[in-house]
Short mmCIF file of N, CA and C in Angstrom, two decimals:
data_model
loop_
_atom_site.label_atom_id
_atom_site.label_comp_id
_atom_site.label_asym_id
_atom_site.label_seq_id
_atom_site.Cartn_x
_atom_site.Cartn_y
_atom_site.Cartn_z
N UNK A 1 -132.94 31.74 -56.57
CA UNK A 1 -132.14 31.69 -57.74
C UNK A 1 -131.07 30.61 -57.62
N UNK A 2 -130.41 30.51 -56.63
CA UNK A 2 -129.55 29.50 -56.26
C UNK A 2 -129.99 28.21 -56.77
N UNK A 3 -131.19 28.17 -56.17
CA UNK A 3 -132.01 26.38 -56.15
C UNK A 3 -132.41 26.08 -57.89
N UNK A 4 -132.84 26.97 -58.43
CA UNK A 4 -133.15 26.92 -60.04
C UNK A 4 -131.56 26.75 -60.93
N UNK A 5 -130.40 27.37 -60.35
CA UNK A 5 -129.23 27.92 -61.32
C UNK A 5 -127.93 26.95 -60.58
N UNK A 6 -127.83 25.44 -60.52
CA UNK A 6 -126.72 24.93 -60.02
C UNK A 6 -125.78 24.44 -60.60
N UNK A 7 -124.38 24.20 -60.30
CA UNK A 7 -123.11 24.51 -60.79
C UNK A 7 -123.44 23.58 -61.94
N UNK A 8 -123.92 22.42 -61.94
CA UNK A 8 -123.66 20.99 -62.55
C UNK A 8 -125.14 21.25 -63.55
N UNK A 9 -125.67 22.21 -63.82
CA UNK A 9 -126.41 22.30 -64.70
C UNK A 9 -125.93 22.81 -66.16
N UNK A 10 -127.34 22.59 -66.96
CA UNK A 10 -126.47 22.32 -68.55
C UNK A 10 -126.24 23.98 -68.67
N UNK A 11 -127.12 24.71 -68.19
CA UNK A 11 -127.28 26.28 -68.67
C UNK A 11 -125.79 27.14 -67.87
N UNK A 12 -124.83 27.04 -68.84
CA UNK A 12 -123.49 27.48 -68.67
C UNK A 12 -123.25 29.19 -69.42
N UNK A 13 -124.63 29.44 -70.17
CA UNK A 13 -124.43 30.97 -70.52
C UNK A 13 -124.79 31.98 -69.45
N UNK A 14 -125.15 31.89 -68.53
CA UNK A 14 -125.42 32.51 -67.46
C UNK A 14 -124.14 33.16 -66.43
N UNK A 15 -124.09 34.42 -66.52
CA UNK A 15 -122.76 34.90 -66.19
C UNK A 15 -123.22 35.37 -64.54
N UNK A 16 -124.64 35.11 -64.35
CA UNK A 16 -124.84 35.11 -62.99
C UNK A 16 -124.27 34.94 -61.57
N UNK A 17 -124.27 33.29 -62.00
CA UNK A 17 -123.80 32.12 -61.40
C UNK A 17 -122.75 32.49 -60.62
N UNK A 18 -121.26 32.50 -62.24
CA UNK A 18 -120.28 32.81 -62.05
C UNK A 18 -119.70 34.30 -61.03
N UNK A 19 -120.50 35.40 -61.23
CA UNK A 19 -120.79 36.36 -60.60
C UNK A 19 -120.94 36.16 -58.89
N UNK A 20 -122.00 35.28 -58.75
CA UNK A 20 -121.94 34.85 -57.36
C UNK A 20 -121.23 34.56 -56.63
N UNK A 21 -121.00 32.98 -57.13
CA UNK A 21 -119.26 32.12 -57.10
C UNK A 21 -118.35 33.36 -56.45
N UNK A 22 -117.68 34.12 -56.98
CA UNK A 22 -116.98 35.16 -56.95
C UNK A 22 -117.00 36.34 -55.92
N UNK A 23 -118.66 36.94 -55.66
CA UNK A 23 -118.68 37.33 -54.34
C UNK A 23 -118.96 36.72 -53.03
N UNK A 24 -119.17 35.60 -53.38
CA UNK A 24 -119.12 34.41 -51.76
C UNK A 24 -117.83 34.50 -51.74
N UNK A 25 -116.44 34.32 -52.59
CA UNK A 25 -115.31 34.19 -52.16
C UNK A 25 -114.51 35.53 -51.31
N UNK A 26 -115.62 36.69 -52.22
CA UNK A 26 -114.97 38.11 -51.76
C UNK A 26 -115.55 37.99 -50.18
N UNK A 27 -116.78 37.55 -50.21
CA UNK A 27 -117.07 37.88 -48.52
C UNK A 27 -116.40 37.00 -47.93
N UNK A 28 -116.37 35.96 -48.06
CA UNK A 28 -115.30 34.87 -47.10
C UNK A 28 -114.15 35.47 -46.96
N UNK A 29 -113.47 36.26 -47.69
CA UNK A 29 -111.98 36.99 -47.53
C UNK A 29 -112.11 38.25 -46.45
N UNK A 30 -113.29 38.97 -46.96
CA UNK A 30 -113.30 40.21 -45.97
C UNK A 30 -113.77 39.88 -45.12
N UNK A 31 -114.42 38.52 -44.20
CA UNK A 31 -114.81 38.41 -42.94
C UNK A 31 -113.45 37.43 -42.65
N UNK A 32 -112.69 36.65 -43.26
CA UNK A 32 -111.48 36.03 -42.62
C UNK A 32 -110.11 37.01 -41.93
N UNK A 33 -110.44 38.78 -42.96
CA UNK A 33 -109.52 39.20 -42.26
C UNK A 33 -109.81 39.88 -40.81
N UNK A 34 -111.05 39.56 -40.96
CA UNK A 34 -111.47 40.63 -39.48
C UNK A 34 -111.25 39.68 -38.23
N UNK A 35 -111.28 38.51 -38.54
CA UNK A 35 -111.45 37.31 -37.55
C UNK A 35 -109.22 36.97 -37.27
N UNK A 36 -109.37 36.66 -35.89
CA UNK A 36 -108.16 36.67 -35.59
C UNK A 36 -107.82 35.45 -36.41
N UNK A 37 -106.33 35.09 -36.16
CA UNK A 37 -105.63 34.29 -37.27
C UNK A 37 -105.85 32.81 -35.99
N UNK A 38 -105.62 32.63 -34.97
CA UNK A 38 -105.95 31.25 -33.99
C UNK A 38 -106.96 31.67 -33.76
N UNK A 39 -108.23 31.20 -34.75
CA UNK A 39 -109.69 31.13 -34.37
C UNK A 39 -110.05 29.87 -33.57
N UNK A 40 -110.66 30.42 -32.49
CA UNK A 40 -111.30 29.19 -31.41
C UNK A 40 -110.14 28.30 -30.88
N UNK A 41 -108.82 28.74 -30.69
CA UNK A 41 -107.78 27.93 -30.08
C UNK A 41 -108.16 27.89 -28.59
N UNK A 42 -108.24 29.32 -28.32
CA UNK A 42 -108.68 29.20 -27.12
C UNK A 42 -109.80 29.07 -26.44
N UNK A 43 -110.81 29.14 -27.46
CA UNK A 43 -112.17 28.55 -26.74
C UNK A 43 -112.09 27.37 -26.39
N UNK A 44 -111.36 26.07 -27.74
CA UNK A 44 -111.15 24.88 -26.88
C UNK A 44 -110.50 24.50 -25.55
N UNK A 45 -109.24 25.64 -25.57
CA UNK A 45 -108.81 24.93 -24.11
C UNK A 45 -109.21 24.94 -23.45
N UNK A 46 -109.76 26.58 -23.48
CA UNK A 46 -110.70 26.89 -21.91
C UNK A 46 -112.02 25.63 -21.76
N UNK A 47 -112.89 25.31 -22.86
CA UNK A 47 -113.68 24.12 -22.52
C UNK A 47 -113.15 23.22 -22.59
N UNK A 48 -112.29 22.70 -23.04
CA UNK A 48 -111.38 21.44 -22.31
C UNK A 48 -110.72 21.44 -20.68
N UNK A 49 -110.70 22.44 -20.24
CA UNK A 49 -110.17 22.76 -18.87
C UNK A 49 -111.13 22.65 -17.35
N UNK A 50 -112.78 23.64 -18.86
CA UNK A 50 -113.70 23.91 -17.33
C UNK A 50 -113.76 22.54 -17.68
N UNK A 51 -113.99 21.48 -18.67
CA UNK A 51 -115.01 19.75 -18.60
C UNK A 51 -114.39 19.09 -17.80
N UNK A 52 -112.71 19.40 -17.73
CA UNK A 52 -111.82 18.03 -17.08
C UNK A 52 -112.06 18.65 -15.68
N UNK A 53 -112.04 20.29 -15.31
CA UNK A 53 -112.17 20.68 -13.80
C UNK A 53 -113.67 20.47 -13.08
N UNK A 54 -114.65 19.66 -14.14
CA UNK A 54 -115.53 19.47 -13.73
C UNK A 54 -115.87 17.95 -13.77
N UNK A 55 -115.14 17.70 -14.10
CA UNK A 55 -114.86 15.78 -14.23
C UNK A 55 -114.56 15.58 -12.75
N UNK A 56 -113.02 16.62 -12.60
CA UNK A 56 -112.61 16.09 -11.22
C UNK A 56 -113.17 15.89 -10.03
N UNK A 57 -113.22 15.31 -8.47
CA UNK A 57 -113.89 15.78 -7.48
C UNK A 57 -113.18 16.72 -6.46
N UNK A 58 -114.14 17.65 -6.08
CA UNK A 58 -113.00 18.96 -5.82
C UNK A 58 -113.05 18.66 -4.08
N UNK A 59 -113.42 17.63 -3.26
CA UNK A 59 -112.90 17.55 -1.84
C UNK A 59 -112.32 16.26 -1.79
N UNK A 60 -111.73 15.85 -1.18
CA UNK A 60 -111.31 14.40 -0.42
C UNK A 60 -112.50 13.65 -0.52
N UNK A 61 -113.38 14.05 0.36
CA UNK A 61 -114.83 13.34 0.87
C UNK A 61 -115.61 13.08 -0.18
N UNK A 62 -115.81 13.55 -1.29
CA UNK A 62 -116.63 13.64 -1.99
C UNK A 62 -115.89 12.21 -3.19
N UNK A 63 -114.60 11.23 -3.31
CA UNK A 63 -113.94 10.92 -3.43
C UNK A 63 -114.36 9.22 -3.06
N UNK A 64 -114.64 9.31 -2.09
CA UNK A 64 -114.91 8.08 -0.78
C UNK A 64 -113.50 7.66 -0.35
N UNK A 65 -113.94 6.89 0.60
CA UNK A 65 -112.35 6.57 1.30
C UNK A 65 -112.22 5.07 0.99
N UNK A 66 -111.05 4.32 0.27
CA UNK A 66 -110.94 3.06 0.07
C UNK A 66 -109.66 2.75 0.48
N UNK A 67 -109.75 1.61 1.61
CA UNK A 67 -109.01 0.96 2.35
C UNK A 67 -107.97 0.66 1.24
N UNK A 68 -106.60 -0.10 1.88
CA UNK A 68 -105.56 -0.37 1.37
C UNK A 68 -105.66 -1.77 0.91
N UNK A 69 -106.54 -2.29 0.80
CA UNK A 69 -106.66 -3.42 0.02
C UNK A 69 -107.52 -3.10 -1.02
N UNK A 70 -108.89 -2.31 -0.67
CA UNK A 70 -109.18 -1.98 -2.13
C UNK A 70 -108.24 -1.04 -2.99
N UNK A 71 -107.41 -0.45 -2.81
CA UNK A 71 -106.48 0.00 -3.73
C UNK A 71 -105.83 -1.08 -4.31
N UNK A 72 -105.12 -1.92 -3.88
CA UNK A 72 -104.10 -2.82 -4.18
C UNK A 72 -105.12 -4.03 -5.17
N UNK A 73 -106.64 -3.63 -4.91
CA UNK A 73 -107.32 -5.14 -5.85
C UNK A 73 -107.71 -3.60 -6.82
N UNK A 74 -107.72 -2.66 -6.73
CA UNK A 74 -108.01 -2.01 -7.72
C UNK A 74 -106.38 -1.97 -9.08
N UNK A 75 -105.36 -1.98 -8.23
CA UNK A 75 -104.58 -1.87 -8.95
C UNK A 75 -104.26 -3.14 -10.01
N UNK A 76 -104.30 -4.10 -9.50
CA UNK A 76 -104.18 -5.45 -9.87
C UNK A 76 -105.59 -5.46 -11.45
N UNK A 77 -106.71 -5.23 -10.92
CA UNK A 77 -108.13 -4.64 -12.02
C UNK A 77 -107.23 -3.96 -13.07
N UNK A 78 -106.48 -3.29 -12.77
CA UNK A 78 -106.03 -1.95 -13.73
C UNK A 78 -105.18 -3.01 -14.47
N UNK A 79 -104.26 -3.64 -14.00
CA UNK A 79 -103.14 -4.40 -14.32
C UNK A 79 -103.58 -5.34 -15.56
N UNK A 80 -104.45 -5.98 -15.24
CA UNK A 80 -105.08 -6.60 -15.90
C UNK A 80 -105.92 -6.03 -17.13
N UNK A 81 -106.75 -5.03 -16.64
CA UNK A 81 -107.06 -4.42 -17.76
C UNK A 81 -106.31 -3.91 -19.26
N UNK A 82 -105.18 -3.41 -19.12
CA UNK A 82 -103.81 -2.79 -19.74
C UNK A 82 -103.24 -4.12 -20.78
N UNK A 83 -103.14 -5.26 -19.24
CA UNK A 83 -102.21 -6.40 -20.08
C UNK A 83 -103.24 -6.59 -21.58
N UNK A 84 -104.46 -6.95 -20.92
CA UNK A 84 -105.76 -7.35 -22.50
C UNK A 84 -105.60 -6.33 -23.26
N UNK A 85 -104.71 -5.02 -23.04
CA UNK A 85 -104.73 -4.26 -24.44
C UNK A 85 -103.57 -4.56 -25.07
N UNK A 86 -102.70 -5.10 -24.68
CA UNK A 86 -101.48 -5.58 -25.55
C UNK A 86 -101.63 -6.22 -26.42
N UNK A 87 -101.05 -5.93 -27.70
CA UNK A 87 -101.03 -7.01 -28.90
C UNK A 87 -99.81 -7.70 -28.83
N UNK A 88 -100.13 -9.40 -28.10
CA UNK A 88 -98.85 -10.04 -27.90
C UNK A 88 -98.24 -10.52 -29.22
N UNK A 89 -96.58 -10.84 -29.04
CA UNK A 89 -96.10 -11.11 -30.66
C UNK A 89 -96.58 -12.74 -30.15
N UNK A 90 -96.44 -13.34 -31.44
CA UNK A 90 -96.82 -14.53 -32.39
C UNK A 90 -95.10 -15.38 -31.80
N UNK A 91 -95.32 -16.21 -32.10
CA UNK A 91 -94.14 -17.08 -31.06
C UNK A 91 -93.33 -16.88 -32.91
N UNK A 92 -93.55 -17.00 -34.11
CA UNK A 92 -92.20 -16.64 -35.07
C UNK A 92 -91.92 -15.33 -34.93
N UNK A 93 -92.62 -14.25 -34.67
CA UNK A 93 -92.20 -13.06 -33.95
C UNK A 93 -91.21 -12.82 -32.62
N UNK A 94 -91.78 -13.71 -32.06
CA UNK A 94 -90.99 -13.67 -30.56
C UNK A 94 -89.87 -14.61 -30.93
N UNK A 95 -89.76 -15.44 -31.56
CA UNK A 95 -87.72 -15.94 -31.82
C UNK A 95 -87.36 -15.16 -33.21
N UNK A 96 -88.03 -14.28 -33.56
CA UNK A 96 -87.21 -13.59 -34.71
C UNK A 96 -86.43 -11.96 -33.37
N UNK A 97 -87.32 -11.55 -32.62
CA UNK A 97 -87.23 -10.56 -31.82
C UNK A 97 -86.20 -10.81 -30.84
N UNK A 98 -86.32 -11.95 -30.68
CA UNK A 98 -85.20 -12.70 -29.34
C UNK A 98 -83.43 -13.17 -30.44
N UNK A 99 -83.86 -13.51 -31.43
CA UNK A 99 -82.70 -13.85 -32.72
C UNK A 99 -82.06 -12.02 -32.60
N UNK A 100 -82.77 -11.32 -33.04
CA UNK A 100 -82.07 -9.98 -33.47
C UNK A 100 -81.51 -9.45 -32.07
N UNK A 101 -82.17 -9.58 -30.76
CA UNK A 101 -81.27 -8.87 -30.11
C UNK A 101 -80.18 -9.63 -29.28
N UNK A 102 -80.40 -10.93 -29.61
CA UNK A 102 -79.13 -11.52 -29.22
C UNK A 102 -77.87 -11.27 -29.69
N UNK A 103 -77.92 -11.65 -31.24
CA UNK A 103 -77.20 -11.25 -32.33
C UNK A 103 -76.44 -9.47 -32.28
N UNK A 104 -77.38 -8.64 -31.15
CA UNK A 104 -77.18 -6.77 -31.48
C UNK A 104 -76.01 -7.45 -30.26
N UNK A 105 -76.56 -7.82 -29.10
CA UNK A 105 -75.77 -7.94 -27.92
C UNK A 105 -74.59 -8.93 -28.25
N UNK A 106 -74.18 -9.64 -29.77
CA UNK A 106 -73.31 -10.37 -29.31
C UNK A 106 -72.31 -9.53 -30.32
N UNK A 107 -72.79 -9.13 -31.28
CA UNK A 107 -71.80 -7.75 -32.01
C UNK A 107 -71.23 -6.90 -30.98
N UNK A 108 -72.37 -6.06 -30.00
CA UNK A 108 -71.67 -4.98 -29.32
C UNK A 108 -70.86 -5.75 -28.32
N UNK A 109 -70.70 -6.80 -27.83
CA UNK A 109 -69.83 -7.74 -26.82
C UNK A 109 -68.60 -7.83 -27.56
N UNK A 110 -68.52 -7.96 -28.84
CA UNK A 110 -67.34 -8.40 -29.65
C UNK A 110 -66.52 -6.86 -29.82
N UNK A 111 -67.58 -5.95 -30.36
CA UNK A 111 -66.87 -4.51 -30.36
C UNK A 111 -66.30 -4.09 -29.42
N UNK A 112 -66.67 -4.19 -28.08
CA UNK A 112 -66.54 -3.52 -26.47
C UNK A 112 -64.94 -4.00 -26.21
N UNK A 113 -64.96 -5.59 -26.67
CA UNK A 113 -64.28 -6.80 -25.93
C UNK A 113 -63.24 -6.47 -26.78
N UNK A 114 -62.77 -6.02 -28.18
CA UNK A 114 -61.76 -5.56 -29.14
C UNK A 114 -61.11 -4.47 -28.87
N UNK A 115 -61.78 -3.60 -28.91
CA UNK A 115 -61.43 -2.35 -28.27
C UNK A 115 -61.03 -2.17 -26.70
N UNK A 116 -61.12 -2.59 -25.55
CA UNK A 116 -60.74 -2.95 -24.46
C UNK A 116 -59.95 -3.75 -24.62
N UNK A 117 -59.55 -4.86 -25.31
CA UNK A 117 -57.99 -5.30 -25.79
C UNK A 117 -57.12 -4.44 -26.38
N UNK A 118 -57.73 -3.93 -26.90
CA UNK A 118 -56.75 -2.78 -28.01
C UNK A 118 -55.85 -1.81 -26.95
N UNK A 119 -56.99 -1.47 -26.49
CA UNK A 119 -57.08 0.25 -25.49
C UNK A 119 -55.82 -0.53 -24.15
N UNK A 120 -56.12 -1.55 -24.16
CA UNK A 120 -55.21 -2.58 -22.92
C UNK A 120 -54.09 -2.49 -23.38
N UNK A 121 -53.98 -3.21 -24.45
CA UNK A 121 -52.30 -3.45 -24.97
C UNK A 121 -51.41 -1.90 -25.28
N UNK A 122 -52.51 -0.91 -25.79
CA UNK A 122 -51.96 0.25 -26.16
C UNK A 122 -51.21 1.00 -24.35
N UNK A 123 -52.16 0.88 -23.39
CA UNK A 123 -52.03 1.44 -22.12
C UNK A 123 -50.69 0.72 -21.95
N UNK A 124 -50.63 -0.93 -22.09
CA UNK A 124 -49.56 -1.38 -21.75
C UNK A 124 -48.35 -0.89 -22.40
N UNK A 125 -48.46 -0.77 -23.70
CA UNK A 125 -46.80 -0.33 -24.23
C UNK A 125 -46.54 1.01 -24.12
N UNK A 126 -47.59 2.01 -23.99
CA UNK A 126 -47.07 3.66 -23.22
C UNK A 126 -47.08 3.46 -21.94
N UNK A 127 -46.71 2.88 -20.83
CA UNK A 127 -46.47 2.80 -19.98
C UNK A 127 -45.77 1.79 -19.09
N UNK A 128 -45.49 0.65 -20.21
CA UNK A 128 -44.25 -0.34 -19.92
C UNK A 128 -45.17 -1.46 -19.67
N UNK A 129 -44.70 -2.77 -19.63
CA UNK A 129 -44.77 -4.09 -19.36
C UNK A 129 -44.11 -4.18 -18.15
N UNK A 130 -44.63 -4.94 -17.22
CA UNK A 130 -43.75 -5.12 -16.15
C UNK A 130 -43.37 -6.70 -16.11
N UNK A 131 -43.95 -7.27 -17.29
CA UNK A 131 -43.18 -8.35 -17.14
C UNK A 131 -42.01 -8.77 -17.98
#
């Protein structure tokens, strides 16, 4: 009946349909309340936990042993790898980036440098001039 009677068909006197419609929603309600409210939260972790505890290698040995130079050319591999993921700025990027924080550092130099005059002269006249 389904396959003969679909939503987007012309035959709209059919109170069937609508009928249906209506108890698919009732059963979706009375099986959503039976089902806990964090459905499958924890099925993922737990299979996210056993895949990564089974990713890992669980002895030393099983690991291999690599000298201290292959670490250090492995690290350098890595180094390299990382840098090629950077999206470097564009050289009008890089003097607009180098413009703004010069400009931040020469405001907060001027603020610091005012106020440490201020805070100076004030220390000096509650507590005398000695000259």
């Amino acid at each position: 009946m389904a396959d003969n009677k679909r939503r987007g068909d012309e035959d709209a006197g059919d109170d069937r349909l609508d009928d249906e419609v209506v108890d698919d929603v009732a059963d979706d309600d009375a099986t959503s309340a039976d089902e806990p409210v964090s459905r499958g939260g924890t099925a993922t972790r737990s299979r996210a936990r056993a895949e990564s505890a089974d990713s890992r290698p669980t002895t030393r040995s099983e690991t291999g042993r690599v000298g201290v130079f292959g670490r250090i050319a492995r690290f350098f591999r890595e180094v390299v790898a990382e840098l090629r993921k950077v999206i470097w700025p564009t050289r009008k990027e890089l003097l607009t980036y180098t413009a703004v924080v010069v400009t931040f550092v020469a405001v907060m130099l001027t603020i610091v440098g005012v106020l440490d005059y201020g805070f100076a002269k004030v220390v000096l006249f509650v507590f005398g001039n000695s000259d």
